[in-house]
Coordinates of N, CA, C and O in Angstrom, one line a residue:
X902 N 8.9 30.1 109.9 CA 9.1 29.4 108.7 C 7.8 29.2 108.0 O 7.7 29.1 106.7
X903 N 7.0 29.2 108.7 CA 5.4 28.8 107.8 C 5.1 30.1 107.4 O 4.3 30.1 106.5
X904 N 5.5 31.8 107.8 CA 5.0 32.1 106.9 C 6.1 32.5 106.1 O 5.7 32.7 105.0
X905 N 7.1 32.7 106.2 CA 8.1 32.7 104.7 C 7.9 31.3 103.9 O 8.6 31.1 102.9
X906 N 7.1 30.5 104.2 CA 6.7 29.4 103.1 C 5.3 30.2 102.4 O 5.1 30.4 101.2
X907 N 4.5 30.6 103.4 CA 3.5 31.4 102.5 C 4.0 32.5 101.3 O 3.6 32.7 100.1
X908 N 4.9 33.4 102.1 CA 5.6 34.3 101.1 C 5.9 33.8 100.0 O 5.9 34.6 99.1
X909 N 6.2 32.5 99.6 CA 7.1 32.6 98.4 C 6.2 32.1 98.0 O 6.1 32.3 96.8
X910 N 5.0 31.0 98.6 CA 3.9 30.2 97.7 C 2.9 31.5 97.0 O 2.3 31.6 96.0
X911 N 3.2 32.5 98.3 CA 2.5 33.4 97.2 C 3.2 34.5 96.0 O 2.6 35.2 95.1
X912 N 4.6 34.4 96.5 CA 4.9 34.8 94.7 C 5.0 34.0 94.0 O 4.9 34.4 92.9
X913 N 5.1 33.1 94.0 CA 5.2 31.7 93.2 C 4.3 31.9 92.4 O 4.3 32.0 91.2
X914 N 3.4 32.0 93.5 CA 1.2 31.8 92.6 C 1.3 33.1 91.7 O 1.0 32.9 90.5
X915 N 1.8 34.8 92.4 CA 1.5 35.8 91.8 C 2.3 35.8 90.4 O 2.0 36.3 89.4
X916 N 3.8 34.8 90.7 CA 4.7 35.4 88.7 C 3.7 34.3 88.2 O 2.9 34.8 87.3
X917 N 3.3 32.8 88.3 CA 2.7 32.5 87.4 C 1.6 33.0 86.7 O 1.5 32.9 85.5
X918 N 0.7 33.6 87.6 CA -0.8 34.6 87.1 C -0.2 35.6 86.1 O -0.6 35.8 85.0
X919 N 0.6 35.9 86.5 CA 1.8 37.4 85.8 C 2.2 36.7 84.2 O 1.8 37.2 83.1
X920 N 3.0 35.5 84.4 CA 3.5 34.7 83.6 C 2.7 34.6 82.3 O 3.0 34.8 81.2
X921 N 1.3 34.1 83.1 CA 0.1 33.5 82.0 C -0.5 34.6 80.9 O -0.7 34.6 79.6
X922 N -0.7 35.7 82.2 CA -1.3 37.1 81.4 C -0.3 37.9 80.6 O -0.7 39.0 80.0
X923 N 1.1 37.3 80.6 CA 2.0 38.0 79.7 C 2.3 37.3 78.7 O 2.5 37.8 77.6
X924 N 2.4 36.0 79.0 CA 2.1 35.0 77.6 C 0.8 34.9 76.8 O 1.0 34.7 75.6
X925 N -0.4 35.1 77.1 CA -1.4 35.5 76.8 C -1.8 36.7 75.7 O -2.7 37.5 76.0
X926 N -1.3 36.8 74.7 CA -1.9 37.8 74.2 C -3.1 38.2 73.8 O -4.0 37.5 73.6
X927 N -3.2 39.6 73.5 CA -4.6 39.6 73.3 C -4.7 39.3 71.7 O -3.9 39.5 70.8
X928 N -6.0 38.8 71.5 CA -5.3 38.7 70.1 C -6.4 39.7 69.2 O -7.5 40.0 69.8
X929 N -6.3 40.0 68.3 CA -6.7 41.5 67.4 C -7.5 40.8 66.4 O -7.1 39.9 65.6
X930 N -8.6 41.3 66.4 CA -9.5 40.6 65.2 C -9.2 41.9 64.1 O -9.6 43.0 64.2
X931 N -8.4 41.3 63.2 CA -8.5 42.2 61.4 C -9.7 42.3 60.8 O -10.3 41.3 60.8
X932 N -10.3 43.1 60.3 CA -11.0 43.3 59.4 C -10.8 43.7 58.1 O -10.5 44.9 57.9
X933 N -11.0 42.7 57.0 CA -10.5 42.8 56.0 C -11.3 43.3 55.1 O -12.5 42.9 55.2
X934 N -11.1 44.0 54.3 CA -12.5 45.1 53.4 C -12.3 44.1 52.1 O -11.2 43.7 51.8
X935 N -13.6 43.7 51.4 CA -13.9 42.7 50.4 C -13.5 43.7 49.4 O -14.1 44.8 49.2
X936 N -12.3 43.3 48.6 CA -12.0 43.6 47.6 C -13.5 43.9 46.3 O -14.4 43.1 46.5
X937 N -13.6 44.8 45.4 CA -14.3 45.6 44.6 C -14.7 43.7 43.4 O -14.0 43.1 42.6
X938 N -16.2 43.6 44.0 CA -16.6 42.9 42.5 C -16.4 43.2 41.4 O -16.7 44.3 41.1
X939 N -15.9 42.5 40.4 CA -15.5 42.4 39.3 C -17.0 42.0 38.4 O -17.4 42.8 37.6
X940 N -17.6 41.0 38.5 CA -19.0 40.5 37.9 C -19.6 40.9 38.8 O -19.2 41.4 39.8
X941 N -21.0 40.8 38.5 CA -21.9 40.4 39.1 C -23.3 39.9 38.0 O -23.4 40.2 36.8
X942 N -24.3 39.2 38.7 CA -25.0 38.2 38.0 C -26.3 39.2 38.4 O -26.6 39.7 39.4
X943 N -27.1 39.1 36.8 CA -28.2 39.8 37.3 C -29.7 39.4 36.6 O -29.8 39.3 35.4
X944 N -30.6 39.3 37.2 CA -31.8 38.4 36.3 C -32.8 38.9 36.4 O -33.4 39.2 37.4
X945 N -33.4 38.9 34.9 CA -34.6 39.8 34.3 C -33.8 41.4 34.3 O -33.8 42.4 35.0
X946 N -33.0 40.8 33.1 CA -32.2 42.3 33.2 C -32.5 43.5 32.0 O -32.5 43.3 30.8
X947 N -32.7 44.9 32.7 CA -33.5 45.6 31.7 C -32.5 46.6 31.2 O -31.6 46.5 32.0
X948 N -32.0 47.8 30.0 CA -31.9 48.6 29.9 C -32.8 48.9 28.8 O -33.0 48.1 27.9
X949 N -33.3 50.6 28.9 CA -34.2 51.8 28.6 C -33.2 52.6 28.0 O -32.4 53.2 28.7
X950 N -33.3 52.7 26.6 CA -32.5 54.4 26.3 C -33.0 54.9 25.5 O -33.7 54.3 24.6
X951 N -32.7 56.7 25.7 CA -33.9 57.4 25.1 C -33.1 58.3 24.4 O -31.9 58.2 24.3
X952 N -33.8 59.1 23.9 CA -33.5 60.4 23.2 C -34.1 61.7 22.8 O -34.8 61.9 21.8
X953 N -33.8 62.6 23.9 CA -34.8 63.7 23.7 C -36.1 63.2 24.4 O -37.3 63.3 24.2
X954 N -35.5 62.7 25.4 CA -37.1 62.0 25.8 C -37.8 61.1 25.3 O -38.8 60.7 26.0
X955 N -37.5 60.3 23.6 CA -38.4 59.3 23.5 C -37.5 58.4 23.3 O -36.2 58.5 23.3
X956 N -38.3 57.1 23.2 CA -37.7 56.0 23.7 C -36.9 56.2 22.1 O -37.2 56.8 21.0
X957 N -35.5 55.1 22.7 CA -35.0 54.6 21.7 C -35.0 53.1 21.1 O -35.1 52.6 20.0
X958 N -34.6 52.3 22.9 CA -34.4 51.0 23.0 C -34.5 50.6 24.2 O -34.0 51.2 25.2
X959 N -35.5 49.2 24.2 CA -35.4 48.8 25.6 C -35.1 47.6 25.2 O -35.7 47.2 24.2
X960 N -34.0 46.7 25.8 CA -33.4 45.7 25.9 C -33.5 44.8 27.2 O -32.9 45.2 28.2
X961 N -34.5 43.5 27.0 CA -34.2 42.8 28.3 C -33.9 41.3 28.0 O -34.0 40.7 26.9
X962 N -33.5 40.9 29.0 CA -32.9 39.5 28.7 C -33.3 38.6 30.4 O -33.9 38.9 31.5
X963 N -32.8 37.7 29.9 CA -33.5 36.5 30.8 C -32.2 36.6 32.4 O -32.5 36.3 33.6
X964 N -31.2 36.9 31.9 CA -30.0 37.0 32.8 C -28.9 37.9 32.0 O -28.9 38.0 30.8
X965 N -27.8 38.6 32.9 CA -26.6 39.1 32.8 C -25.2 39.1 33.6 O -25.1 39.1 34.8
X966 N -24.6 38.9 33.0 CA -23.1 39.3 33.7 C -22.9 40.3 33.6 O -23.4 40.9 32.6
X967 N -22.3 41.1 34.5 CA -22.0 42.5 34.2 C -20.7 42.9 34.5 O -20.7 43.2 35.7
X968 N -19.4 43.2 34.0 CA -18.3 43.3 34.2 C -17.8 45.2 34.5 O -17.1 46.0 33.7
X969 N -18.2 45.6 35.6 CA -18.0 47.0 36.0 C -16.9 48.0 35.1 O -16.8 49.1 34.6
X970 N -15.7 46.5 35.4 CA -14.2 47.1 35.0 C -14.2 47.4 33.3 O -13.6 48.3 32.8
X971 N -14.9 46.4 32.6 CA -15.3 46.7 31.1 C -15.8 47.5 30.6 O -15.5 48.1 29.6
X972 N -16.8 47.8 31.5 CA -18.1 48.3 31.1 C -19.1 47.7 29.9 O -19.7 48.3 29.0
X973 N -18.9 46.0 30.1 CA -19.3 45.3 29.4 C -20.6 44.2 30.0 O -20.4 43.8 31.2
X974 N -22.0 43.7 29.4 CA -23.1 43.2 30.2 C -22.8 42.0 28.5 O -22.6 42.2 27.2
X975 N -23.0 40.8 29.8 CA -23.2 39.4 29.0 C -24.3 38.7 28.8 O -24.5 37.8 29.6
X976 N -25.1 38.9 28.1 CA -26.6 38.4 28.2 C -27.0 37.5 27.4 O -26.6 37.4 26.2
X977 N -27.8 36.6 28.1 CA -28.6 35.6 28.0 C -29.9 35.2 27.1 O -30.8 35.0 27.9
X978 N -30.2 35.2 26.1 CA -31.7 35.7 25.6 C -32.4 36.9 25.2 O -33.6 36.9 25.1
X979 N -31.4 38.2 24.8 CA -32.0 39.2 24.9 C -32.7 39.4 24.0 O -32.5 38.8 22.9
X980 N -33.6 40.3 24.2 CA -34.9 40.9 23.2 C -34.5 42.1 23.0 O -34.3 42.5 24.1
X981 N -34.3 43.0 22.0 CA -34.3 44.4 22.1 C -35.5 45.0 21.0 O -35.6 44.6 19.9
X982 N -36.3 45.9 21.7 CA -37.1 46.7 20.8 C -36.9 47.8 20.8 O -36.9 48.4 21.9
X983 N -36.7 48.4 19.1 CA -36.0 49.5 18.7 C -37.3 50.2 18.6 O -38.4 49.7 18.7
X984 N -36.9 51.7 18.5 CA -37.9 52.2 18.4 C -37.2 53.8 17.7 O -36.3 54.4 18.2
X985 N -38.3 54.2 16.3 CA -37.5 55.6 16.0 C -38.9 56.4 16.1 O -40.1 56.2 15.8
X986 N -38.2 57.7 16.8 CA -38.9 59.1 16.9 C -40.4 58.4 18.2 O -41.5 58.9 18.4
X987 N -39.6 56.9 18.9 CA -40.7 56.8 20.3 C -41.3 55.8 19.4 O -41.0 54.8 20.0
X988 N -41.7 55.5 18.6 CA -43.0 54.7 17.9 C -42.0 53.3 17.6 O -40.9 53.4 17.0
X989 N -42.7 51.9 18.1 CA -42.2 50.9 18.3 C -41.8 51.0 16.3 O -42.5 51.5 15.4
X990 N -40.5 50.1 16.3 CA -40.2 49.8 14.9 C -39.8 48.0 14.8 O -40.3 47.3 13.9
X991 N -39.3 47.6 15.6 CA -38.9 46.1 15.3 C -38.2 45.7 16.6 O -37.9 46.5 17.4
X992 N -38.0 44.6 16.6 CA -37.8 43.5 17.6 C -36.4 42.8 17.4 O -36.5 42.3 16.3
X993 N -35.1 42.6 17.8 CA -34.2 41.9 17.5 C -34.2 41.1 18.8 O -34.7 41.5 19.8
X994 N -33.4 39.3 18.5 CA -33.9 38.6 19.2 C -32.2 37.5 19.0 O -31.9 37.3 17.9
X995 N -31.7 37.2 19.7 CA -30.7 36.4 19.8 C -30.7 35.5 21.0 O -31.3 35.4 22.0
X996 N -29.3 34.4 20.1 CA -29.0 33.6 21.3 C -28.3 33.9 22.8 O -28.4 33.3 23.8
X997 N -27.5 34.9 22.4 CA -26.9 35.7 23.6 C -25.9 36.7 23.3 O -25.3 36.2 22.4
X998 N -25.3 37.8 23.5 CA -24.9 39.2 23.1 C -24.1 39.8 24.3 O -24.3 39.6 25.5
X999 N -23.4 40.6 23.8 CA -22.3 41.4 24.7 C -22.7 42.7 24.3 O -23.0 43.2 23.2
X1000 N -22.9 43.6 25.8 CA -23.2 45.2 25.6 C -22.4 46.5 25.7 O -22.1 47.0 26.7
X1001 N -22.3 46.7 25.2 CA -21.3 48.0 26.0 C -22.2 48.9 26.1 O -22.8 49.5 25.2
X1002 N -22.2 48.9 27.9 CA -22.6 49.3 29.1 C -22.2 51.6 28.8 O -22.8 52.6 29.2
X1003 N -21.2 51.5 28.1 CA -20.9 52.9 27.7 C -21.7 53.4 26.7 O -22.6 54.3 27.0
X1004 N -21.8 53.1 25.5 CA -22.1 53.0 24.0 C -23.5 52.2 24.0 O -24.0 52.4 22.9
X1005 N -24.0 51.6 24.6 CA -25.1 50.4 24.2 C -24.8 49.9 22.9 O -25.8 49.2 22.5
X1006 N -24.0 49.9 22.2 CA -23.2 48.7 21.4 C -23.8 47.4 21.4 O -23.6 46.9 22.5
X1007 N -24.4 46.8 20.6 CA -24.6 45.0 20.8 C -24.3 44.6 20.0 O -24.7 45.0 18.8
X1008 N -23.6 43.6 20.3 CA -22.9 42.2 19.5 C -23.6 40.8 19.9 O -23.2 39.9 20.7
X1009 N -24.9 41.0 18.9 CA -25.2 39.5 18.9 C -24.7 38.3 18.5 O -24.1 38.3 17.4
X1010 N -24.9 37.0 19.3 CA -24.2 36.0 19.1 C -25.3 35.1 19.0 O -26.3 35.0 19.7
X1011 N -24.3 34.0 17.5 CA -25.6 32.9 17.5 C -26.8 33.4 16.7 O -26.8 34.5 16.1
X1012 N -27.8 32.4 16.9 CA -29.1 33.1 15.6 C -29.5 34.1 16.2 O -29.7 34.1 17.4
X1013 N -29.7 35.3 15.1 CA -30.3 36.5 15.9 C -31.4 36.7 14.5 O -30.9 37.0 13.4
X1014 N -32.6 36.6 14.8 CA -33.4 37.8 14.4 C -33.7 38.9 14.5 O -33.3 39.6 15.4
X1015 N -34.9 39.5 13.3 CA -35.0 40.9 13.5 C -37.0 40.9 13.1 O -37.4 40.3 12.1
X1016 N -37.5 41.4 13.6 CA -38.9 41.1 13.2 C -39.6 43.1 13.4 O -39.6 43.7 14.4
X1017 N -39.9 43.4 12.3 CA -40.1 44.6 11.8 C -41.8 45.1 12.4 O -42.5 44.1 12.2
X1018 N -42.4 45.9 12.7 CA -43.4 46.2 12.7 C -44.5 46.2 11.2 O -45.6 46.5 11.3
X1019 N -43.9 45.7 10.0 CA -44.3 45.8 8.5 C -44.5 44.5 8.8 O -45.7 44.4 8.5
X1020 N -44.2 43.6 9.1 CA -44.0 42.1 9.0 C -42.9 42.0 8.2 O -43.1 41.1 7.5
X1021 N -42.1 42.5 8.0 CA -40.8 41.9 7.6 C -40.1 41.0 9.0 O -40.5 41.0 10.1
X1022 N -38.9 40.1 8.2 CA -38.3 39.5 9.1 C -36.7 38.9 8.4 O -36.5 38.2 7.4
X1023 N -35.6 39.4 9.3 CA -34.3 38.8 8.9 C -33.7 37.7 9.8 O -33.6 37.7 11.1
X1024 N -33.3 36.9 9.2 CA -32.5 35.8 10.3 C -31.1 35.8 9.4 O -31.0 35.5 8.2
X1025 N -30.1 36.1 10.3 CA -28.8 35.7 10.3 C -28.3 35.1 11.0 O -28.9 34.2 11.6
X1026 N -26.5 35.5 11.2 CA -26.2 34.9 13.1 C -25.1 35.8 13.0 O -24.5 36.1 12.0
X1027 N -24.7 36.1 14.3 CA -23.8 37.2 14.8 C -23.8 38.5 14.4 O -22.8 39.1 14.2
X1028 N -25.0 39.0 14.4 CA -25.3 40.5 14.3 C -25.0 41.1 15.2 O -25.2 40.7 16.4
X1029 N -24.3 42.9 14.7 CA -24.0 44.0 15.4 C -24.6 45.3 15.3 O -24.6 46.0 14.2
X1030 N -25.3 45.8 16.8 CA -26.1 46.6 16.4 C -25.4 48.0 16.9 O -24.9 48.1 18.0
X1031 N -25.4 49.4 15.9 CA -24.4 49.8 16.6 C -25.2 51.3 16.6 O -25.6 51.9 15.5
X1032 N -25.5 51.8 18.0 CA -26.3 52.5 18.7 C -26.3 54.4 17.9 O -27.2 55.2 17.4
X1033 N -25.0 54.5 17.9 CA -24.7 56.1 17.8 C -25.4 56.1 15.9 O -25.8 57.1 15.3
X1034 N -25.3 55.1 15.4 CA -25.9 55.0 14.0 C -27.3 54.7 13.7 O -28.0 54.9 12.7
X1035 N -27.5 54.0 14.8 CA -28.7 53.1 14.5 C -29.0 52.1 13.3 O -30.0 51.9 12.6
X1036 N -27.8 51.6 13.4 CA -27.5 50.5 12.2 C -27.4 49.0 12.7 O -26.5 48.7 13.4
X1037 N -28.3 48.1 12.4 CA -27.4 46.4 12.2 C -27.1 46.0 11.3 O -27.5 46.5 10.3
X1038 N -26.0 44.9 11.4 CA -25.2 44.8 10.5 C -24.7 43.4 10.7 O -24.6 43.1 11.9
X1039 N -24.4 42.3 9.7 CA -23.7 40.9 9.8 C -23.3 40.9 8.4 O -24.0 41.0 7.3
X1040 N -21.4 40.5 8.8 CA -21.1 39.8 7.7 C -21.1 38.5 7.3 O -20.5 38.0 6.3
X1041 N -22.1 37.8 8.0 CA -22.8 36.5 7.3 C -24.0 36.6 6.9 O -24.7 37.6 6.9
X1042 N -24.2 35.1 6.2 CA -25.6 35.1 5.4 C -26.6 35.6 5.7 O -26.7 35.7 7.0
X1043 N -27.8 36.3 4.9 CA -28.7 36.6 5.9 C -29.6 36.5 4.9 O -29.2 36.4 3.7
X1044 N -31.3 36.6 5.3 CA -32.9 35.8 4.7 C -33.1 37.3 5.1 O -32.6 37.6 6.2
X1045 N -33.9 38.1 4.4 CA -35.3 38.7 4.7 C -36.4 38.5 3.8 O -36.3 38.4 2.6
X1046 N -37.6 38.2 4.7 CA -38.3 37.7 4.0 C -39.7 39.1 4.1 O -39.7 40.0 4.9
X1047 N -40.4 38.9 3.5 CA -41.2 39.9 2.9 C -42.5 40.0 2.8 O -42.9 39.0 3.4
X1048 N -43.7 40.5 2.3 CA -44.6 40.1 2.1 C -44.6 39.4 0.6 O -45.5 38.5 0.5
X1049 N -43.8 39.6 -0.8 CA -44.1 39.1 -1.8 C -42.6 38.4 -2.1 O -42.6 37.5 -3.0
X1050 N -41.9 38.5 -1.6 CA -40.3 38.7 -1.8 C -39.5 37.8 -0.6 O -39.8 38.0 0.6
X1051 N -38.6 36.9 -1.1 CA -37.2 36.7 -0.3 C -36.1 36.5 -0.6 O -35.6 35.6 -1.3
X1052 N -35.4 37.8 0.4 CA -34.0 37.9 -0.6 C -33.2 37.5 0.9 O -33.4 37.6 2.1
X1053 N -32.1 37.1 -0.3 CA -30.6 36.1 0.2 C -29.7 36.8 -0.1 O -29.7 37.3 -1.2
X1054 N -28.5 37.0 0.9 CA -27.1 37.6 0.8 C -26.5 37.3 1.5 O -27.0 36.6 2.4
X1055 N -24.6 37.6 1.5 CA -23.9 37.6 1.8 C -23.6 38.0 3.1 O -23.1 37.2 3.9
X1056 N -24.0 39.5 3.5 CA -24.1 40.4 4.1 C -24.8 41.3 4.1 O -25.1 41.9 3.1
X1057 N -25.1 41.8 5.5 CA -25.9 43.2 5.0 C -25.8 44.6 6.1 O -25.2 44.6 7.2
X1058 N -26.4 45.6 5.7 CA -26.3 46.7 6.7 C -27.7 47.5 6.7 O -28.1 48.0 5.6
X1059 N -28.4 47.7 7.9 CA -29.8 48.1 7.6 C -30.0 49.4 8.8 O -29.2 49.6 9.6
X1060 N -31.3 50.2 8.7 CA -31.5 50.6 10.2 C -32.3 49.6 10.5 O -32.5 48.7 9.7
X1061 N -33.0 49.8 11.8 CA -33.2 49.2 12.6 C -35.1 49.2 11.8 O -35.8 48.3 12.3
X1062 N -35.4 49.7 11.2 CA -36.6 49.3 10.3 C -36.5 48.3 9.5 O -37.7 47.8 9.3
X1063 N -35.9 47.8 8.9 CA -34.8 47.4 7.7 C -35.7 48.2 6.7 O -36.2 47.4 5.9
X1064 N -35.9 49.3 6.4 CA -36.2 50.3 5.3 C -35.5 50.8 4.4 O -35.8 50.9 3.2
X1065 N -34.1 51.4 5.1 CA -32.8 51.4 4.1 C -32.0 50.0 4.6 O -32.1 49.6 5.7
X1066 N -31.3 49.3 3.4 CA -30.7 48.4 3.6 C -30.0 48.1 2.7 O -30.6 48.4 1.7
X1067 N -28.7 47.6 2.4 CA -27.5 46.9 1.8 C -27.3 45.5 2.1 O -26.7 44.9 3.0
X1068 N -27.9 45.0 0.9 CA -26.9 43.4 1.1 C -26.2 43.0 -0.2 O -26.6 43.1 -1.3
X1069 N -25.1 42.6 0.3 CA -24.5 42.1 -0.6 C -24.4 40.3 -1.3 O -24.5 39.2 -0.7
X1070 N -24.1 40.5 -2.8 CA -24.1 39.1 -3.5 C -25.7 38.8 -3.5 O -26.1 37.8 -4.0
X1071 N -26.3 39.5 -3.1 CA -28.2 39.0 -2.9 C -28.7 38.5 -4.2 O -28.2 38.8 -5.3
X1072 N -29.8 37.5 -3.8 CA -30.6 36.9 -5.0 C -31.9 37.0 -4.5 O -32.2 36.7 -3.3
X1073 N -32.6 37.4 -5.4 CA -34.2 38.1 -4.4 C -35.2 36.7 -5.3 O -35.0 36.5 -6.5
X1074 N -36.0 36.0 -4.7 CA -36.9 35.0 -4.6 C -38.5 35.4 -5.1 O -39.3 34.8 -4.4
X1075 N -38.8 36.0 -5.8 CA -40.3 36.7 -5.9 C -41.1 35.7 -5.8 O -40.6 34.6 -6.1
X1076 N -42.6 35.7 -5.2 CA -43.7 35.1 -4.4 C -45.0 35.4 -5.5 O -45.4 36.5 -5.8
X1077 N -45.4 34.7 -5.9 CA -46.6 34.6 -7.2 C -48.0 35.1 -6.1 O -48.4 34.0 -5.6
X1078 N -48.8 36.1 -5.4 CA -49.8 36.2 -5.0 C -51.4 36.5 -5.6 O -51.7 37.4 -6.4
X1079 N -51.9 35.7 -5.1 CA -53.7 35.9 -5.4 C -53.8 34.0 -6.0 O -54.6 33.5 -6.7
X1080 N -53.0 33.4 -5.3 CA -53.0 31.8 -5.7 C -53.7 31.3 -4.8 O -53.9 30.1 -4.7

């Protein structure tokens, strides 16, 4: 009798072991792949574009968003210095601007100047600078001021020297010198 009591204490013991390790699952660690960034944040942000090898424009800013899926960069402070045939021409300078990352397209937002290698200088706000032309452009007010001269308009369209330029509704301010 004692050992048919062992027998059964020891299947008893063996289905529970059996029991435990069959209730027991193993369990499966997933690995889940991080879905494709949409932004990302990026600081002291530069682009360089050239043509034929010389520069055209280098644009840097304090910070960016960069939206991959757009192909759009959100910047912070940007500076862009234009440049034709390589030789620096002027400076545009805003409160913050959207790029297209395809086109280098900018849509400055907020006060944006433009400061010329002549010493000229324009202040508007919400200027568009548009790359394949090499033109800016705002349909609001805008000041260039000059060495003898400051003229006031409506609007205007310039290259990026302001050398050739269109503004409209303008009233030009002449400067009395040798005073």
């Amino acid at each position: 009798m004692c050992v048919q009591k062992y027998k059964i204490t020891l299947f008893v013991f063996t289905a529970l072991i059996t029991a435990s390790f069959i209730g027991c699952k193993a369990e499966q660690t997933v690995i889940e792949e991080m879905p494709p960034m949409e932004e990302q944040a990026v600081e002291k942000f530069t682009i360089t574009e050239t043509d034929a090898g010389k520069l055209k424009m280098i644009l840097e800013s304090e910070s960016a968003i960069i939206n991959e899926s757009k192909k759009k960069a959100y910047l912070k402070l940007p500076r862009v210095k234009f440049y034709q045939d390589g030789q620096y021409s002027s400076t545009l300078v805003s409160e913050s601007a959207e790029i297209n990352l395809e086109t280098y397209d900018i849509a400055g937002q907020g006060k944006c100047t433009v400061d010329t290698v002549n010493n000229e200088n324009l202040q508007t706000t919400d200027l568009q600078y548009n790359a394949k032309k090499s033109k800016v452009f705002s349909n609001n007010d805008v000041v260039i001021r000059r060495a003898n001269e400051t003229v006031y308009g409506k609007s205007f369209e310039a290259d990026t020297k302001l050398e050739k330029i269109v503004i409209k509704n303008q009233r030009v301010v002449l400067s009395k010198t040798g005073i």
